[in-house]
Short mmCIF file of C-alpha atoms in Angstrom, two decimals:
data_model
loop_
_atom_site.label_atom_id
_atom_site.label_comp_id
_atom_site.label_asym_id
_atom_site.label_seq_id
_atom_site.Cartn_x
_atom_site.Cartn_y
_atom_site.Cartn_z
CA UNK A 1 67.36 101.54 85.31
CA UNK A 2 69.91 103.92 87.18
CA UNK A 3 72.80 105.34 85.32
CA UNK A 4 75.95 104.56 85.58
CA UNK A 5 78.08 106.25 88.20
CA UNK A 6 81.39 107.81 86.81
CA UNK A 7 83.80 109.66 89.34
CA UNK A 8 86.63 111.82 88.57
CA UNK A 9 88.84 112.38 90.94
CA UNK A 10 91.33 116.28 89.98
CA UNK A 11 89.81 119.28 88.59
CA UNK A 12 92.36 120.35 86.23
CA UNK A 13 92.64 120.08 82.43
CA UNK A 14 92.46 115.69 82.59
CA UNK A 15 89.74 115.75 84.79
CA UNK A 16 87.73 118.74 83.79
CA UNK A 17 87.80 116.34 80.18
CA UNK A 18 86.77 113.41 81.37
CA UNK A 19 84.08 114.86 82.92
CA UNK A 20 82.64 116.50 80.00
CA UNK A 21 83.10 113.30 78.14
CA UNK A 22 81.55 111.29 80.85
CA UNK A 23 77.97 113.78 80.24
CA UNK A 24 78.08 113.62 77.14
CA UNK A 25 78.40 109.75 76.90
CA UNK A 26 74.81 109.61 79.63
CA UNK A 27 76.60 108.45 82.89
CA UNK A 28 76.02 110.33 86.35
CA UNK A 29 79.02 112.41 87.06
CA UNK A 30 80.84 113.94 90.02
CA UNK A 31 83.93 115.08 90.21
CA UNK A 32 86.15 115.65 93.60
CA UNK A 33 89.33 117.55 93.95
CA UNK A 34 91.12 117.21 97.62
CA UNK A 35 92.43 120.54 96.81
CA UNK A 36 90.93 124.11 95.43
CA UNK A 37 89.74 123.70 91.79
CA UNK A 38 90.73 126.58 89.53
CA UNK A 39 88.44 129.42 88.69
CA UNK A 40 88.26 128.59 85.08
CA UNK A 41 87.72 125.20 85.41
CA UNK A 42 84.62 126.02 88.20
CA UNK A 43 83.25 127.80 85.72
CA UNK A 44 83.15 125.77 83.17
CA UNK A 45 82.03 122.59 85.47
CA UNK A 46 79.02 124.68 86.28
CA UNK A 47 78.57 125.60 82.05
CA UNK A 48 78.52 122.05 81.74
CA UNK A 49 75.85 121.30 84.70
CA UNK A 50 78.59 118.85 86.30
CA UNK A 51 78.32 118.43 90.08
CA UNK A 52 81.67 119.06 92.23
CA UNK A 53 83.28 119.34 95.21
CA UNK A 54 86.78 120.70 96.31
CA UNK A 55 89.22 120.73 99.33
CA UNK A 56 88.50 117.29 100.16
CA UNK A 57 86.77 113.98 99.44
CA UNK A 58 83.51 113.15 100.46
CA UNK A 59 83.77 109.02 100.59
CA UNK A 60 79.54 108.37 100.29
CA UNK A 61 79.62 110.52 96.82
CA UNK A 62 82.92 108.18 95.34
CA UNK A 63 82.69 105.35 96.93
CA UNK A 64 78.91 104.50 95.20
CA UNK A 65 80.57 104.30 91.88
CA UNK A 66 81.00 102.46 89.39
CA UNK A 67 84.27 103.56 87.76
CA UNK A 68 86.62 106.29 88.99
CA UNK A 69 88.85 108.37 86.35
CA UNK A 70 92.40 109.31 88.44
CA UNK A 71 93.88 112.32 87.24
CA UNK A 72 97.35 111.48 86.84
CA UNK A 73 99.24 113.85 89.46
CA UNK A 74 96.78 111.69 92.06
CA UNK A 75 99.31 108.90 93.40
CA UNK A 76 98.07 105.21 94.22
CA UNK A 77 98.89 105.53 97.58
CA UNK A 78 95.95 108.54 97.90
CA UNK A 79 93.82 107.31 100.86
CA UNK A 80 90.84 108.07 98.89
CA UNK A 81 92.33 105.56 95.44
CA UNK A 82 92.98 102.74 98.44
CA UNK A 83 89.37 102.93 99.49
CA UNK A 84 88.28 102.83 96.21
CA UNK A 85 90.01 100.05 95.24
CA UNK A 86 89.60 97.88 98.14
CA UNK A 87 85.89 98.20 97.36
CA UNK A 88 87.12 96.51 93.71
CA UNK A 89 86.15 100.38 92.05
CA UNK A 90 87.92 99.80 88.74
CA UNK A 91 90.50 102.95 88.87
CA UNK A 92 91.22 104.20 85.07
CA UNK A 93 92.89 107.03 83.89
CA UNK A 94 91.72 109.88 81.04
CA UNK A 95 93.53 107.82 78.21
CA UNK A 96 91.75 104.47 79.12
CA UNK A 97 88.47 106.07 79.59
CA UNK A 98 88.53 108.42 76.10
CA UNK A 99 89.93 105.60 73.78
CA UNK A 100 86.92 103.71 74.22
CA UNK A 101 84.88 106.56 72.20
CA UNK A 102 86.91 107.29 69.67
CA UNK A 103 88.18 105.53 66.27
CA UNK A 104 90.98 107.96 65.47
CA UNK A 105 94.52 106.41 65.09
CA UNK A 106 97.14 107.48 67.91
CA UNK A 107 100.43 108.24 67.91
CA UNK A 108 101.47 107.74 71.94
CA UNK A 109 105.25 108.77 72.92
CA UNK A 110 106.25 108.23 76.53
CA UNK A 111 109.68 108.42 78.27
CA UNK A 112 111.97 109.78 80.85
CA UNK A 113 113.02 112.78 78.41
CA UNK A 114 111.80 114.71 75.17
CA UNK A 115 108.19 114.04 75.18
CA UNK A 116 106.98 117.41 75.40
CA UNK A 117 109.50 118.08 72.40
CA UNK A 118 108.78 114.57 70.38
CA UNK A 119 104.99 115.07 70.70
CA UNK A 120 104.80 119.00 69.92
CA UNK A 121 107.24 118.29 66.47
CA UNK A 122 105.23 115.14 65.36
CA UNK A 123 101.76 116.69 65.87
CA UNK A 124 103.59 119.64 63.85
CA UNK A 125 104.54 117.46 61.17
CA UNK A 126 100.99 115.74 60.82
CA UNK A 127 99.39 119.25 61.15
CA UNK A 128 101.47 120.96 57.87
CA UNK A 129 100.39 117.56 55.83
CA UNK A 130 97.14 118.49 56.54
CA UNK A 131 96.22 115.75 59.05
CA UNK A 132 92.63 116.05 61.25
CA UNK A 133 94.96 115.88 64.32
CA UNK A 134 95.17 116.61 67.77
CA UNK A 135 97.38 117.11 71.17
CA UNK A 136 97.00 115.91 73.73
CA UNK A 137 98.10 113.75 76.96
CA UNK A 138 100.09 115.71 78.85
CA UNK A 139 99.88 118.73 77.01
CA UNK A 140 97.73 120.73 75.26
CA UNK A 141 93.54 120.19 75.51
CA UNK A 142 92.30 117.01 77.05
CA UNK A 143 92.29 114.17 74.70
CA UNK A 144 88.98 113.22 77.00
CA UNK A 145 87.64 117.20 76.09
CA UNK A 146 88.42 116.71 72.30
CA UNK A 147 86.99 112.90 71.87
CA UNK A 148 83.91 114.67 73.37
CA UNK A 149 83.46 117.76 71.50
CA UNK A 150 85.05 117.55 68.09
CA UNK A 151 86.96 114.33 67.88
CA UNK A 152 90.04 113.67 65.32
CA UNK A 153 90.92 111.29 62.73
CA UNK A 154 94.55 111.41 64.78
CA UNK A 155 95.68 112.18 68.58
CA UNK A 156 99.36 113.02 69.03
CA UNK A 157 99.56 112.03 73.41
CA UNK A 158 102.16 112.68 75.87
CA UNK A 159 102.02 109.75 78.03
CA UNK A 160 104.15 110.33 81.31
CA UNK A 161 104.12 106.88 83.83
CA UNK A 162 101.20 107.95 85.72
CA UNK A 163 98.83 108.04 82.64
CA UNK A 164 100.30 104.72 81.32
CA UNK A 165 99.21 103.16 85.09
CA UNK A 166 95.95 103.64 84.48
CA UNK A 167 95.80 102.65 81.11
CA UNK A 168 94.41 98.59 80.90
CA UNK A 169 92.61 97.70 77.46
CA UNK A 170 94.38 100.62 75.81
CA UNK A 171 95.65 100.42 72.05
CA UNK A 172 98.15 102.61 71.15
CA UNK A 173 98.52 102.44 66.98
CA UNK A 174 102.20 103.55 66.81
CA UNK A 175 104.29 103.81 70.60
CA UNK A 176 107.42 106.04 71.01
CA UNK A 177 109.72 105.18 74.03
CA UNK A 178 111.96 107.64 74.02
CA UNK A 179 114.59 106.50 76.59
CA UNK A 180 113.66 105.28 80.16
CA UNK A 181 116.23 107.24 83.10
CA UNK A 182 115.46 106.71 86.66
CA UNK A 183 112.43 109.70 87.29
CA UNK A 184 109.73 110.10 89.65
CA UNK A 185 111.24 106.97 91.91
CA UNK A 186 109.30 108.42 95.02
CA UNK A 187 106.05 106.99 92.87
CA UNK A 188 107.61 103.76 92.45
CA UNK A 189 108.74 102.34 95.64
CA UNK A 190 112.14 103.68 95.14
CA UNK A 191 112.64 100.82 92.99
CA UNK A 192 113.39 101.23 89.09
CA UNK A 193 112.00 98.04 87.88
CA UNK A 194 108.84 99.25 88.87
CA UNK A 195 109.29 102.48 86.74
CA UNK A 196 110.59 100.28 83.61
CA UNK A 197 107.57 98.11 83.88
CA UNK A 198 105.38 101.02 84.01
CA UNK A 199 106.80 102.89 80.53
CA UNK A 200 106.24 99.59 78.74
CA UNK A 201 103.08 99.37 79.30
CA UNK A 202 102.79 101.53 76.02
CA UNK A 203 103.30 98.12 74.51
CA UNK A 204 100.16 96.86 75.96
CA UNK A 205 97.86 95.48 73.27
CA UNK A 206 99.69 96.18 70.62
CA UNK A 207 99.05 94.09 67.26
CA UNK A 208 100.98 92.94 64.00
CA UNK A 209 98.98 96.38 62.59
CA UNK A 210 100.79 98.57 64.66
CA UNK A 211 104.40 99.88 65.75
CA UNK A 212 106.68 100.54 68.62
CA UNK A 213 109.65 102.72 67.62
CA UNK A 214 112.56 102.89 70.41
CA UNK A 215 115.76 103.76 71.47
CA UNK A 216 118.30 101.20 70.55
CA UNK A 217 120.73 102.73 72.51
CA UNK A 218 118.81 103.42 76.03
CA UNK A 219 120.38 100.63 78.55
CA UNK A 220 117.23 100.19 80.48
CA UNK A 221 115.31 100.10 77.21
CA UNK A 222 117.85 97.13 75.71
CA UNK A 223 117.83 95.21 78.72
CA UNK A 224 114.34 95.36 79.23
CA UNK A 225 112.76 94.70 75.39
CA UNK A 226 112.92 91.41 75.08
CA UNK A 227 111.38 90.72 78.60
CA UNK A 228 107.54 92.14 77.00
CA UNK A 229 105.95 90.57 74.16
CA UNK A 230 104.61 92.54 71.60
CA UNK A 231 103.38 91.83 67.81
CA UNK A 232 104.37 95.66 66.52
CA UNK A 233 106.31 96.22 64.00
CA UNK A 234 109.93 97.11 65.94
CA UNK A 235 111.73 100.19 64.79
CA UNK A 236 114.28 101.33 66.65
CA UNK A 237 116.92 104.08 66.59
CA UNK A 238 120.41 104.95 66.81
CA UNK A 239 123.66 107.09 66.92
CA UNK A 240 125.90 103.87 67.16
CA UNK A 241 124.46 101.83 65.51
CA UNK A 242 124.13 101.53 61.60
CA UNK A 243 121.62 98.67 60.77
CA UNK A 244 118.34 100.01 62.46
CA UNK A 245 115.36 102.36 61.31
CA UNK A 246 116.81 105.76 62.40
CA UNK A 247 120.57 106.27 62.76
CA UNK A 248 123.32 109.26 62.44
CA UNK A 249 125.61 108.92 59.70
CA UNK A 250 127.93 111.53 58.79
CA UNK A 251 126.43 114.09 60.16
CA UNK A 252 123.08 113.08 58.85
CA UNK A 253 120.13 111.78 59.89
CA UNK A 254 118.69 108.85 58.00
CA UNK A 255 115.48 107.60 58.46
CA UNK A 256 114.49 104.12 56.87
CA UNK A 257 110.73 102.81 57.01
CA UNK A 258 109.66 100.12 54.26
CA UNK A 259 112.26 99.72 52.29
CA UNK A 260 112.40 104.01 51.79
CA UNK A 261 114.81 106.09 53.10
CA UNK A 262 115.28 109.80 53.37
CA UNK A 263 117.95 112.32 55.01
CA UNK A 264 117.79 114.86 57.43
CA UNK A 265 120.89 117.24 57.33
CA UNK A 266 121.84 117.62 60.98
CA UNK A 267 122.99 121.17 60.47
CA UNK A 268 119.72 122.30 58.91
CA UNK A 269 118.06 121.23 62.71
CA UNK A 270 117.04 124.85 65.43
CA UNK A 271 117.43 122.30 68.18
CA UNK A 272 120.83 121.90 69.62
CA UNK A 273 122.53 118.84 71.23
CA UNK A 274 122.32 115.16 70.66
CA UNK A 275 118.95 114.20 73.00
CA UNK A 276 117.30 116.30 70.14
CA UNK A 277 118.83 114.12 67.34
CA UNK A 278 116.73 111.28 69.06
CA UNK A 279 113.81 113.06 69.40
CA UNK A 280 113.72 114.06 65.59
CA UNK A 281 114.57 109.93 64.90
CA UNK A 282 112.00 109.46 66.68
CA UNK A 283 109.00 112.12 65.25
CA UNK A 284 110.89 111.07 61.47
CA UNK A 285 109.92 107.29 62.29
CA UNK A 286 106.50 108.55 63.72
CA UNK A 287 105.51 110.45 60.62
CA UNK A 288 106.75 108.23 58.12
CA UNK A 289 104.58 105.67 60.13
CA UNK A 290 102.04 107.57 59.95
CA UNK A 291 102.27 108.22 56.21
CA UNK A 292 103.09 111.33 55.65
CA UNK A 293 105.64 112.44 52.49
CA UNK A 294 109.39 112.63 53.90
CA UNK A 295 109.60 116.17 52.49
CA UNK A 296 106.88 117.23 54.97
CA UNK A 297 108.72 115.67 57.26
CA UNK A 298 112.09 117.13 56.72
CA UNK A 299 110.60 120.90 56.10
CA UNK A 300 109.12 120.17 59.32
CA UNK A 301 112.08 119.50 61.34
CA UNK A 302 114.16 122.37 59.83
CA UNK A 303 111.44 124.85 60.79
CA UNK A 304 110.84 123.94 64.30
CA UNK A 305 112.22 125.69 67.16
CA UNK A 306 111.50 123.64 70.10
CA UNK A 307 108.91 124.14 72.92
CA UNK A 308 108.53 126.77 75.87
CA UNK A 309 110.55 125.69 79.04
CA UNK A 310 112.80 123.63 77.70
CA UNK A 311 116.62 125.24 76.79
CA UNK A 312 114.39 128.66 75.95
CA UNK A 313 116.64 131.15 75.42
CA UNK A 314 115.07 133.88 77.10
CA UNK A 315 117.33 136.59 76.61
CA UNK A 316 120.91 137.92 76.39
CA UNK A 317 121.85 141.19 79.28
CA UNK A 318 125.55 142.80 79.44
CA UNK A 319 126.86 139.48 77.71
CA UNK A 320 125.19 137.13 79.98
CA UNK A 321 122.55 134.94 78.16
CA UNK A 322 119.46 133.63 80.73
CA UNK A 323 117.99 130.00 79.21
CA UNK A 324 114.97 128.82 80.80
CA UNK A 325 115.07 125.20 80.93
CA UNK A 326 112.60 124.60 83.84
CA UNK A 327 110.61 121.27 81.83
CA UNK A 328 114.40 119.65 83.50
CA UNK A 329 113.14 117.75 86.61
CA UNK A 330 115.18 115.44 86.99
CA UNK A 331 119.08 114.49 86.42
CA UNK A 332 119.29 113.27 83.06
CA UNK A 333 117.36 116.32 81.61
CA UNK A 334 120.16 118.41 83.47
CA UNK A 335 123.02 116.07 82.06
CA UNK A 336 121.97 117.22 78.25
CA UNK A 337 121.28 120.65 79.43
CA UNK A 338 125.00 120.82 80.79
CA UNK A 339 126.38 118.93 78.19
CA UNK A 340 125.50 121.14 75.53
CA UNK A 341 126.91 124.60 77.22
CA UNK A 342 129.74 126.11 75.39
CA UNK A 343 130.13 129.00 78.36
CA UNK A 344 130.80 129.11 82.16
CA UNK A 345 127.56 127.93 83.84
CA UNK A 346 125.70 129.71 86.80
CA UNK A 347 123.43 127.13 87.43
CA UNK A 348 120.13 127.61 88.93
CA UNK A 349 118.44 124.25 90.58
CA UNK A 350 116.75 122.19 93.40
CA UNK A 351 113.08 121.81 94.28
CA UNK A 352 111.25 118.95 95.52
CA UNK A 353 113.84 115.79 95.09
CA UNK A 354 112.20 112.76 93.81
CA UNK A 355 115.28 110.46 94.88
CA UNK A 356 117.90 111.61 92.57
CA UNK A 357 121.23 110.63 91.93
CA UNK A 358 123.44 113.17 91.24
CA UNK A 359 126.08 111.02 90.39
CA UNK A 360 126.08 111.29 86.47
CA UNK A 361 126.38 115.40 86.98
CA UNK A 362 129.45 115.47 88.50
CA UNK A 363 132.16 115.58 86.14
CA UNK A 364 129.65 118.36 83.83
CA UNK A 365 129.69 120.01 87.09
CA UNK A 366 132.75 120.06 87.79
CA UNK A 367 134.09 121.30 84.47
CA UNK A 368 131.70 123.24 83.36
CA UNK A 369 129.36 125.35 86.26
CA UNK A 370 131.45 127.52 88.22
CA UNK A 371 128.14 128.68 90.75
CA UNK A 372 125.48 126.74 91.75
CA UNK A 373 122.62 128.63 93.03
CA UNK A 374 120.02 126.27 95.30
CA UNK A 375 116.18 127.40 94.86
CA UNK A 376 113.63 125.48 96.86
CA UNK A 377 112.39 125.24 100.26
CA UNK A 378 115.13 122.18 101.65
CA UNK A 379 117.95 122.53 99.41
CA UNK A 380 120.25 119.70 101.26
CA UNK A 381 120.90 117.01 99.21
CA UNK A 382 122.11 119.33 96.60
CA UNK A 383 124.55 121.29 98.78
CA UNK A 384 125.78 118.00 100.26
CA UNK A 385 126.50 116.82 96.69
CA UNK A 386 128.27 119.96 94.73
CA UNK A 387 129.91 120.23 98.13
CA UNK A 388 133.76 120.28 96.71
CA UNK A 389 133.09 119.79 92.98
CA UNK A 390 131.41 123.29 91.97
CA UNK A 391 133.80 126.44 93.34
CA UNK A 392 130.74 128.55 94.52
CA UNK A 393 127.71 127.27 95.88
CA UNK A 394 124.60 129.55 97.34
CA UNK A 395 120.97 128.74 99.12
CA UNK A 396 117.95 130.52 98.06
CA UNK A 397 114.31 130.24 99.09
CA UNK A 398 112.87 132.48 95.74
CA UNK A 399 113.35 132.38 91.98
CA UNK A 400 113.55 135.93 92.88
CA UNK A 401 116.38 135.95 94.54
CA UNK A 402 118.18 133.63 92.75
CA UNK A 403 117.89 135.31 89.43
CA UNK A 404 119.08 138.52 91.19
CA UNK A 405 121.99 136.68 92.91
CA UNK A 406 122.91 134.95 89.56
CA UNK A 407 123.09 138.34 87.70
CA UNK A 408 125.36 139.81 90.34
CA UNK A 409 127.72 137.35 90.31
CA UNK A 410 127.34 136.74 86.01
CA UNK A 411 130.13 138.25 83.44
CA UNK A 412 130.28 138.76 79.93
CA UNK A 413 130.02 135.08 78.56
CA UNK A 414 128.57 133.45 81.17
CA UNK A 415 125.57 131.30 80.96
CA UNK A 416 122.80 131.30 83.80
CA UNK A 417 120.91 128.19 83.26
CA UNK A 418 117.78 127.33 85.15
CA UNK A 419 117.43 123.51 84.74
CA UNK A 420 116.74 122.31 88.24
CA UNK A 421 116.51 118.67 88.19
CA UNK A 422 113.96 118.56 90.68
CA UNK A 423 109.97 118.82 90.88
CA UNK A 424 108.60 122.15 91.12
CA UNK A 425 105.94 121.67 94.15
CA UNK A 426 108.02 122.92 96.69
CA UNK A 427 107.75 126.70 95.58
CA UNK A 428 105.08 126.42 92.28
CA UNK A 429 102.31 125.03 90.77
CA UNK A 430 103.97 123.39 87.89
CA UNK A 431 106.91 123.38 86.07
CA UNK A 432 105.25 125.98 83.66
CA UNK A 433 104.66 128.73 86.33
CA UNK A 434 108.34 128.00 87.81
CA UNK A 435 109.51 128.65 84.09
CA UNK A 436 107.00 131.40 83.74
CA UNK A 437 108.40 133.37 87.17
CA UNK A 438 111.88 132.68 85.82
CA UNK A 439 111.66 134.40 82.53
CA UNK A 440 109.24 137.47 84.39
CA UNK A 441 112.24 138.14 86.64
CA UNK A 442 115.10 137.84 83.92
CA UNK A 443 112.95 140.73 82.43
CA UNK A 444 112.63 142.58 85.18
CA UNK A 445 116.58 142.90 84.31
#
């Protein structure tokens, strides 16, 4: 009897994972990249005896299989995923594929904004009450990797809209949806049902065991709840309104799962602005969900200083502080970044536009940046905007030069904030390495 054929298609961190997981579950494995696979991930396909390819697809080795495993930056419209799946190739993603071998409870948190933070402060929170937990999704190691080698009693996953695509028979114990603001629309036909439809399909599955917690006050989120069935347990939260699970009240977070409540003293929170009230709502909800003791919880919170690329204060040079907020691709990441300035912006941005709308900037903009300083290789739409409503707009082509161009034109008490609304592939691998190159040349300062 042959084996079963498993394909992965991406040689990064998800595919490297579900590769692994595939060998050690007994199917035949190949894995194909259409670009250059990393060193370290060669090297450990090899370690792990797991024929590859790289800088392009050979159809006869993926087209004889089974099942293929998409990595998630691989779009739909991939020439390769069409072939497949006119051939009726079922075409999962990492999530799909690892939940199937492994019992451990999940704790999944998808939306437009605060993920990274919302997953990084929850899995924090299970970690210090001593939880068997991991991280995974779209950060830290491979949920696929960790299901394989030393699986957990809990996962803590980033979903972004790609991994939720590719995610069919998928149970997800207790959902997060953040908020849902129009993101990646170049994936979705341009249209933002489609991208509403996809973040719900956290709900997929769910039963009367488990739990969605959500934004009450997210407009495409209200509009769009009662359209999707679900049996969870609802749980929503709030700044406006009083009579839900997680609200604001004098200056307080209070967080209210079965008939228990406890209080979080806004003031005693590192993170700054109001997106990050949500976010700890949401982790609070999460935790308390999860069981864990509400002083936990709230020690938790007070400790936490946020994550690496998002509103990291990098460092402070003749009175002008540098803030690295590079995790802001796209416009309503930007809106809390701006909102939450108390100085004179120089504001570093652009990249590869996924179809934004600049719109909801413009009044931030317009009172609060007084130089906006293009980066990326077409930086159009952006000067066409700001055109009129910022005093002082420049072109780069570098993060080079427009860290050195933002220092020359900086004062005492001026901000330069990089939060550039955009996708990074115009210029860098990743968000990460754009934030990474940002912070190397503020130090070069």
């Amino acid at each position: 009897m042959c084996k079963k054929r498993i394909v992965v298609l991406g040689g990064g961190e998800s595919g490297f994972g579900s590769a692994v997981l595939a060998k050690v579950k007994g199917f035949d494995v190949f894995l194909s990249d259409f670009g250059k696979i990393s060193e370290r991930y060669k090297n450990k396909l090899v370690e792990w005896d797991i024929e590859f390819e790289e800088n392009g697809h050979t159809e006869e080795k993926i087209l004889n299989s089974h099942e293929i495993i998409k990595s998630p930056g691989i779009p739909d419209t991939a020439a390769i995923v069409r072939s497949a799946k006119s051939k009726g190739i079922p075409v999962i993603s990492e999530i799909e594929f690892a939940g199937r071998y492994s019992q451990a409870k999940t704790i999944c948190i998808t939306g437009s904004n605060g993920k990274t933070t919302t997953t990084t402060l929850i899995y924090n929170i299970l970690t210090n009450a001593g939880y068997n937990v991991g991280l995974a999704g779209n950060i830290g190691i491979s949920y696929a990797y960790q299901v394989a080698t030393a699986d957990k009693d809990w996962y803590v996953i980033e979903l972004s809209s790609f991994q939720l695509d590719g995610m069919y028979d998928y149970r997800v114990d207790i959902a997060v949806l953040l908020n849902i603001t129009p993101d990646h629309l170049d994936r979705y036909d341009y249209d933002m049902k489609n991208y509403i439809a996809s973040k719900f399909r956290i709900l997929r599955n769910q039963t009367l065991e488990d739990a969605l917690i959500y934004c009450y006050d997210d407009k495409f989120i209200s509009e769009s709840i009662t359209k999707y069935e679900t049996q969870a347990k609802l749980l929503p939260f709030s700044v406006k309104n009083r009579s839900v699970s997680g609200i604001l009240s004098n200056g307080n977070i209070i967080i209210r799962v079965c008939n228990k409540e406890f209080i979080i003293n806004r003031e005693n929170i590192k993170l700054a602005g109001l997106h990050n009230v949500y976010n700890v709502m949401a982790s609070g909800l999460a935790a308390s969900i999860a069981g864990v003791d509400s002083g936990v919880i709230i020690d938790t919170v007070y400790t936490f200083n946020g994550v690496e690329h998002r509103l990291e204060k990098v460092g402070e040079k003749n009175g002008v502080l540098y803030i690295n907020d590079s995790k802001a691709t796209n416009v309503d990441s930007v809106w809390y970044a701006l909102e939450g300035m108390d100085r004179p912006v120089i504001w570093i941005a652009g990249g590869t536009d996924k179809g934004n709308d600049y719109e909801p900037l413009a009044e931030l903009a317009k009172n609060k940046v007084k130089t906006l300083i293009c980066m990326g290789v077409d930086n159009t739409k952006l000067l066409k905007y700001f055109d009129g409503l910022i005093p002082e707009i420049i072109s780069t082509d570098s993060i080079c030069n427009a860290v050195i161009t933002a220092s020359s034109l900086a004062k005492s008490g001026d901000v330069v904030l990089l939060s550039p609304a955009c996708a990074s592939f115009d210029l860098f691998k990743n968000y990460e390495d754009r934030g990474n190159q940002f912070k190397e040349q503020v130090n070069k300062l």
